[in-house]
Every structure is written in C-alpha cells, then in structure tokens.
XYZ file of C-alpha atoms in Angstrom:
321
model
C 152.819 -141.261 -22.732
C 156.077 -143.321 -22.376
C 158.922 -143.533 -25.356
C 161.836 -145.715 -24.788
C 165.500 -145.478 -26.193
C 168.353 -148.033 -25.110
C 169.171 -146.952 -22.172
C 166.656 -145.446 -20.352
C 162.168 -144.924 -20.155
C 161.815 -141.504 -21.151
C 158.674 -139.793 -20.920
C 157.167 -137.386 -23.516
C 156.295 -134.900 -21.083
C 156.104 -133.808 -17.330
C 153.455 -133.292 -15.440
C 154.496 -129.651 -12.790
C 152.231 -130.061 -9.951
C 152.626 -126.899 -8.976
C 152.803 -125.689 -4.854
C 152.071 -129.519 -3.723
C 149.318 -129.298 -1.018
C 148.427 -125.650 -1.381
C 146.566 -126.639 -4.877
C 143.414 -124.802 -3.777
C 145.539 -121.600 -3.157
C 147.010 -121.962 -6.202
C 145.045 -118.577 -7.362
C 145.860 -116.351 -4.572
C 149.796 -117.804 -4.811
C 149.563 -116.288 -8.041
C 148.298 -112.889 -7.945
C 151.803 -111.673 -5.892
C 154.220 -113.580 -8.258
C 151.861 -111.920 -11.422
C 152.598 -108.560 -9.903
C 155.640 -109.031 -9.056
C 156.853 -110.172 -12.733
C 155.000 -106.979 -14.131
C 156.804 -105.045 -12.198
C 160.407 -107.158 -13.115
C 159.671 -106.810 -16.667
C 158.538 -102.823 -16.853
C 161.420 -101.995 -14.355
C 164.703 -104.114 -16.012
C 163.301 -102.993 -19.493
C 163.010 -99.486 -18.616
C 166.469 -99.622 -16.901
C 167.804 -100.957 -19.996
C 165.819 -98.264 -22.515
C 167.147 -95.668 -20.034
C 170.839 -96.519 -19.966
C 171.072 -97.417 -23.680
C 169.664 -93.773 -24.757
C 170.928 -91.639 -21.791
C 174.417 -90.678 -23.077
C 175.203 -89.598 -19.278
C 174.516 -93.403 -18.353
C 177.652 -94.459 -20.800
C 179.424 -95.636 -18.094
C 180.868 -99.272 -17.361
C 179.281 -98.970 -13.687
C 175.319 -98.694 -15.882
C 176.769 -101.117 -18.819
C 176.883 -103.904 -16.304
C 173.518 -102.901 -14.622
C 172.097 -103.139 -18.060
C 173.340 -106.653 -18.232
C 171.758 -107.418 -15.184
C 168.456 -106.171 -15.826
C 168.685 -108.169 -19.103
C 169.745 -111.240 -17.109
C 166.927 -110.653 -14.665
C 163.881 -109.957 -16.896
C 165.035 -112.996 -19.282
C 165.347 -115.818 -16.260
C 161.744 -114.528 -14.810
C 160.529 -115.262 -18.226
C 161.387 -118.368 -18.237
C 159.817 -119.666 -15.859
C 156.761 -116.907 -14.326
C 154.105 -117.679 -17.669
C 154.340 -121.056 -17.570
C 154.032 -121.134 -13.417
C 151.040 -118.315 -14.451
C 149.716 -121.272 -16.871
C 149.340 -123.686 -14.340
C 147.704 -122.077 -11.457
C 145.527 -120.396 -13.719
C 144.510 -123.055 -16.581
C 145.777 -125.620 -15.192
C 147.965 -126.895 -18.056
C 150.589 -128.642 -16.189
C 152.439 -130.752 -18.714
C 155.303 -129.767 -20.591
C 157.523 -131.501 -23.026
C 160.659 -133.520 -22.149
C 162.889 -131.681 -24.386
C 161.237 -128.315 -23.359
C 161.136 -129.247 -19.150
C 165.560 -129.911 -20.038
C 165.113 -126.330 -22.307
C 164.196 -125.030 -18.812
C 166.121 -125.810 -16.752
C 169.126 -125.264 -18.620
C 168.217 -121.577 -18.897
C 167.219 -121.515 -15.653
C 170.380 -122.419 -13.851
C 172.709 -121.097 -16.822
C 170.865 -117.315 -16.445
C 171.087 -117.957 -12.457
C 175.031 -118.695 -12.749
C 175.137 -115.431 -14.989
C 173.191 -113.296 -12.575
C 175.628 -114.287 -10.093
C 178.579 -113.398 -12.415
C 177.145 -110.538 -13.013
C 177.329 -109.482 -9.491
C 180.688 -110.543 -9.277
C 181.476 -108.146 -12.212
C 179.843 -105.058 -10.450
C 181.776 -104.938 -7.373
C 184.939 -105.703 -9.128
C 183.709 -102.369 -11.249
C 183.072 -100.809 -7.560
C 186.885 -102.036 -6.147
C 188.517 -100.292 -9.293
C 186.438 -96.960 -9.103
C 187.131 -96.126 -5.477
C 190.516 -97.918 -5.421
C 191.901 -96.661 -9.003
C 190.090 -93.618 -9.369
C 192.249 -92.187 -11.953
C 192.607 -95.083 -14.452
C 189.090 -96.225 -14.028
C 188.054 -95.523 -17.962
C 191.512 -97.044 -19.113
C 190.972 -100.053 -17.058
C 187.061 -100.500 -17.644
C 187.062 -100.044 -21.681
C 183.905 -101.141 -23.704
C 185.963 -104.209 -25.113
C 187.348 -105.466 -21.498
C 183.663 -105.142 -20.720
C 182.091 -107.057 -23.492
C 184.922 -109.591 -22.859
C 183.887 -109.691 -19.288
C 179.945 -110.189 -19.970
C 181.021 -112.959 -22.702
C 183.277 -115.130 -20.387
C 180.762 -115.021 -17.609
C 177.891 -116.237 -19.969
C 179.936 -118.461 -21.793
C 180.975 -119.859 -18.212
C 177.311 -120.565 -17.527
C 176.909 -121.840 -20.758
C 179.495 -124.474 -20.838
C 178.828 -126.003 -16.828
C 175.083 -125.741 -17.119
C 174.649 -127.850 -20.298
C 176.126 -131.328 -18.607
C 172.710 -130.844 -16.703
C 171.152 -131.274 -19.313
C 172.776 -134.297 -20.244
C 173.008 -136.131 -17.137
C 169.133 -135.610 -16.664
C 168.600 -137.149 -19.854
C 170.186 -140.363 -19.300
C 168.134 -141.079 -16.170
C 165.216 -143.846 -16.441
C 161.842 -142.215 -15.297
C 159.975 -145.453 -14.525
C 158.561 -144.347 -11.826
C 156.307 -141.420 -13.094
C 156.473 -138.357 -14.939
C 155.162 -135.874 -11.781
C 157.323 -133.201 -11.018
C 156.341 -131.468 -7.330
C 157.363 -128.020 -8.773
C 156.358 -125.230 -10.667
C 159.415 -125.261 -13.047
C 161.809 -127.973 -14.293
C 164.584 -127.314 -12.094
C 167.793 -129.913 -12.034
C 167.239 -131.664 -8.683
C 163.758 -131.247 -8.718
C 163.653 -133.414 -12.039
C 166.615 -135.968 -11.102
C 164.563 -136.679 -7.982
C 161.725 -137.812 -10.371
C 163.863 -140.776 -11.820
C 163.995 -144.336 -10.506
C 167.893 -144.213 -11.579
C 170.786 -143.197 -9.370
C 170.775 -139.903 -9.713
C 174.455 -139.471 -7.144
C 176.041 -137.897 -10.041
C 173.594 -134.949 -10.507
C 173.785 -134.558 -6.905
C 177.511 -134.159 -6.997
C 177.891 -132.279 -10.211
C 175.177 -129.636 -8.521
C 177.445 -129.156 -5.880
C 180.616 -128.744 -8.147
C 178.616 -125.695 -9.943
C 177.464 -123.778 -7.181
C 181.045 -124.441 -5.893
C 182.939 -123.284 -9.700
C 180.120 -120.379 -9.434
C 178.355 -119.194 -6.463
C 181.281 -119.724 -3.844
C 184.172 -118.214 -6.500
C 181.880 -115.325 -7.368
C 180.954 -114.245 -3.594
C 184.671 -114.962 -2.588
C 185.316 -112.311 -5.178
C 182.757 -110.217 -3.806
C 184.354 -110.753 -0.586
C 188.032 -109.997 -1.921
C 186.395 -106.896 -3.615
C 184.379 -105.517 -0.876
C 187.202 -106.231 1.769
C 189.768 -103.890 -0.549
C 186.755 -101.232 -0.763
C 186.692 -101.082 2.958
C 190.400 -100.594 3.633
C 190.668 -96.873 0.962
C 187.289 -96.089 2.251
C 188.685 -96.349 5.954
C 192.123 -94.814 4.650
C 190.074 -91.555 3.441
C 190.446 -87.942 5.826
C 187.710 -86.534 4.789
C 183.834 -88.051 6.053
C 182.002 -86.756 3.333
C 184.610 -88.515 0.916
C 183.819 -91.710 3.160
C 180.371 -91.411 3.108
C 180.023 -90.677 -1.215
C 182.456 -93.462 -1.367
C 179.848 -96.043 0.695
C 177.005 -94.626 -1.120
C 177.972 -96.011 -4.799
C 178.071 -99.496 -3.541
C 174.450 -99.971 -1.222
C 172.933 -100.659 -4.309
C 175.221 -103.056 -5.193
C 175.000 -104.848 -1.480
C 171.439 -104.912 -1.470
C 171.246 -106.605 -4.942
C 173.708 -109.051 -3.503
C 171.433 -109.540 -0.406
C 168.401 -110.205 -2.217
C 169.781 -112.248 -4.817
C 171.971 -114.717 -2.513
C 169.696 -115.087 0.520
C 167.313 -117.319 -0.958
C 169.471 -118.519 -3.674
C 171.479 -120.441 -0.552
C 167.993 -121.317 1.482
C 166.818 -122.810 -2.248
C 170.206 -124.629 -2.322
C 170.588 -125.998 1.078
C 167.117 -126.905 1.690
C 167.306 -129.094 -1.652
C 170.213 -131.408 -0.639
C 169.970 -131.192 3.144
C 166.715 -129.831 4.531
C 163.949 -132.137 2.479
C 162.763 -133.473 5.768
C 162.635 -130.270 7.900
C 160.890 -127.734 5.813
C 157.793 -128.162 4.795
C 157.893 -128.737 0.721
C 155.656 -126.341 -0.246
C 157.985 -123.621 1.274
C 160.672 -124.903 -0.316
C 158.869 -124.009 -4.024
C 157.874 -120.889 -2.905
C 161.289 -119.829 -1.859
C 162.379 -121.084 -4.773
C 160.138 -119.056 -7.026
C 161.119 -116.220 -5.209
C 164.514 -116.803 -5.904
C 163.232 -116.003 -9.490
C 161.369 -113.135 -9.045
C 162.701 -111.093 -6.423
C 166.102 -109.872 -7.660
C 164.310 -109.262 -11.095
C 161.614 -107.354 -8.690
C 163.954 -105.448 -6.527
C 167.021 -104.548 -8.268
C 165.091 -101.905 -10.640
C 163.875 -100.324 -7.403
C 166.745 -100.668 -4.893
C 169.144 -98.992 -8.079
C 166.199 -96.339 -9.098
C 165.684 -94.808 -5.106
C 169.249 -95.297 -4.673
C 171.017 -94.106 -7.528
C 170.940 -90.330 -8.430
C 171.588 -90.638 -11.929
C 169.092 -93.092 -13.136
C 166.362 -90.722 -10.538
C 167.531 -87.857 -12.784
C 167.055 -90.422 -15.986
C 163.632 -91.345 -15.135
C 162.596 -87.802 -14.167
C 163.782 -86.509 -17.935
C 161.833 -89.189 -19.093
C 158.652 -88.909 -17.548
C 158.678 -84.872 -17.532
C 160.413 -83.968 -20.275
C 162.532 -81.665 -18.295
C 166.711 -80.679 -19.047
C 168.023 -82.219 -16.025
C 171.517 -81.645 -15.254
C 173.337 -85.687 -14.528
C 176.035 -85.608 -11.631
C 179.059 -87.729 -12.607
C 180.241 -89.914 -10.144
C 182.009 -92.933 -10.323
C-alpha cells in the first residue's frame, strides 16, 4: 500500500470516505447531487450548442457565458462520477497521482469560474458605460486574450498545490474524510507540517477570489452611478435587467465558495464535518446547476434560442447589449 521516496512515505492511493458519519445515507445524499449534475451537464452543454450556432448569440456578453458553462460542466465532472462511484459502489480509493490530478483541476477550474465572473461584469461596466464603442472595445481577439490569461492564471498558482502536497509524509494513513481530493482536505491527511499549504491557500484565494470580487465591486459600483445618471426609468430599468443574471450567478457561486473556505481554516470545530462536505459539494454543483437556469428565465435571447430550437419556429432575436 505504502511506496517510499527520500523524502517523504507516499501512499499509492487514497482512501475518500465519503460524507463521514452519514455513511448509511450515503444513497439518498446521492440521488439530489445525481440530478443535479444531469441537469449541469444538459443545461451548460445546451447553452454552449445554442450560442455557438445561433448567429444572433455572436456577442462578447454570450462568448463569455459560453466559457462559463464550459468551465462549469468541466469542474462538476471532475469530481460528481467519482463522488457517484463511492456512494453507490463503494469504490473509494483513488490513485496518488490521480487524487493530486484532482485537485489541481478542481481548484484551477474554481479560480477560472471566478475569473470568469470577473470578466462578465467588466463586459456589463463597458456595455452600459461605453455603449457606443462596446464592439471596438470587446473584439473576438481581446476576448480570447481575456479567457487565456484568466486560465493561464489558474493554471500557473494552482499547480504549486500540487507540489507542495506531494512533498508531505503521509505516515499517518491514507483516509481522506471527503468525497474529492481537495488541497486542505489532503494536506490535513499528512503527519508533516503542512503551515505552508495553509498559507499558500490563503495567498490564492487572496491573488483570485478577493482581486476578482474587488473587480466585481469596482465594476458594479461604476454600473450603478450611469444607471442612476439615466432620465428616463424604463432606460434604468433595461439597464438593471442585463446584469440580474450576472448577480445571481455571482450569488450562487461565492456564497458557499466563502462558507467552504472559512469553515476549512477557521470553523473545523464549530460545524459539524459532514456539513462542511456537503457545502462543499455544493459548491461544485450548484453554479453548474443554476447558472443555465437563472441565464435561460432571465435572458430573452437565449428564451427566444431555446424556443427556435425546440419548435422549429422563425423567431425574431432582440439585440440588446
């Protein structure tokens, strides 16, 4: 079960207990995540089908959406058939190499979600800000450039995770109380000092959640001030109405992204652990979940899209920034 190296035990594979304490649940606790990643997959792949063939949905504003659904559909994979595996079939192990796989994509697709976000209500600030220079400013190369530098940002402070995990010494077991590898969760397994991963945890969600929502912030704060500066209410109100979406993908994607955080360094005494995983599942599977709906109920154009699609009719697409 065991090989060693110089510096350090390192086991073969890890053993993902799943929801510790809750083992005879473990069915029920599956049927809503199963659902729930159906749902992720058919709604971000349809989203993505309908905005790559719609020519109406050629727009930077349904470009980055498209990213996001990708983002979303490929994190949930990750980590929902394996989780499916284990409180199904109870095949809990998985190999070293692949539990570090994990969680690198894990936290690098989280960072890039978040990115992501940070790109869409920058998109929001220069349509209702810059109304008029919106398609010179948002091109299809400053937007490819965009989506590259914020995966190649997750890319390059997610894989010293990887790294500083592997150098731990895991003589004290290979038992991992979690349905996926996630960083802490697998530092916390070692018998080293894991201080480091601790710190350079915090330094991420610093260089990436607390920039990108300070940029939300900025963004949203600028949105405000023209929205407030319009005369007209119906201006005011078309103006709000192209960024709920965005706010309630932001909502549902940061709310238990900060509980999962928080509750990790500073709240492992308070809550109740098995919460903890199931919040952090959640934090999976609920922006992949939601966002298709919340952008399908509350945008008109991709209603219109998925209307032509299912019936077949001409539907005439409203353009609005």
């Amino acid at each position: 079960m065991w090989g060693a190296n110089s510096s350090s035990l390192t086991p073969k594979f890890f053993i993902l207990n799943g929801v510790p304490g809750l083992e005879a649940a473990h069915i029920w606790i599956s049927l809503p995540f199963f659902f729930m990643y159906i749902i992720a997959v058919l709604g971000n792949c349809g989203l993505i089908y309908l905005i790559s063939h719609e020519e109406a949905l050629h727009r930077p504003m349904y470009y980055f959406l498209a990213l996001l659904s990708f983002t979303d559909v490929t994190l949930c994979t990750t980590t929902v058939p394996n989780m499916l595996c284990i409180f199904w079939f109870n095949l809990k192990e998985i190999d070293f190499n692949a539990c570090l796989a994990q969680m690198f994509f894990v936290h690098m697709l989280t960072g890039m979600e978040s990115g992501v976000l940070m790109l869409m209500a920058l998109d929001r600030y220069v349509a209702i800000c810059y109304p008029l220079r919106y398609s010179t400013i948002l091109t299809n190369p400053v937007i490819a450039k965009a989506g590259l530098a914020t995966f190649l940002r997750g890319v390059m402070l997610v894989i010293p995770f990887t790294f500083l995990t592997k150098r731990l010494p895991y003589c004290r077991g290979n038992f991992i109380p979690h349905t996926y590898c996630d960083h802490m969760s697998v530092a916390k397994v070692s018998c080293g000092n894991f201080k480091v991963n601790g710190i350079y945890g915090l330094m991420v969600a610093l260089l990436i959640g607390v920039f990108d929502i300070c940029c939300i912030s900025l963004s949203y704060t600028m949105i405000l001030r023209a929205v407030v500066s319009l005369s007209s209410a119906d201006a005011r109100h078309k103006a709000f109405s192209t960024c709920t979406s965005h706010i309630c993908a932001i909502v549902i994607t940061y709310v238990p992204a900060f509980f999962t955080f928080f509750t990790h360094r500073f709240g492992g005494h308070t809550i109740p652990h098995h919460i903890h995983i199931i919040v952090a599942n959640l934090y999976l599977l609920l922006p992949p979940t939601m966002n298709p709906i919340v952008y399908g109920v509350k945008t008109k154009q991709i209603r219109e899209g998925v209307i032509k699609f299912l019936l077949g009719d001409k539907v005439v697409f409203t353009q609005d920034n």
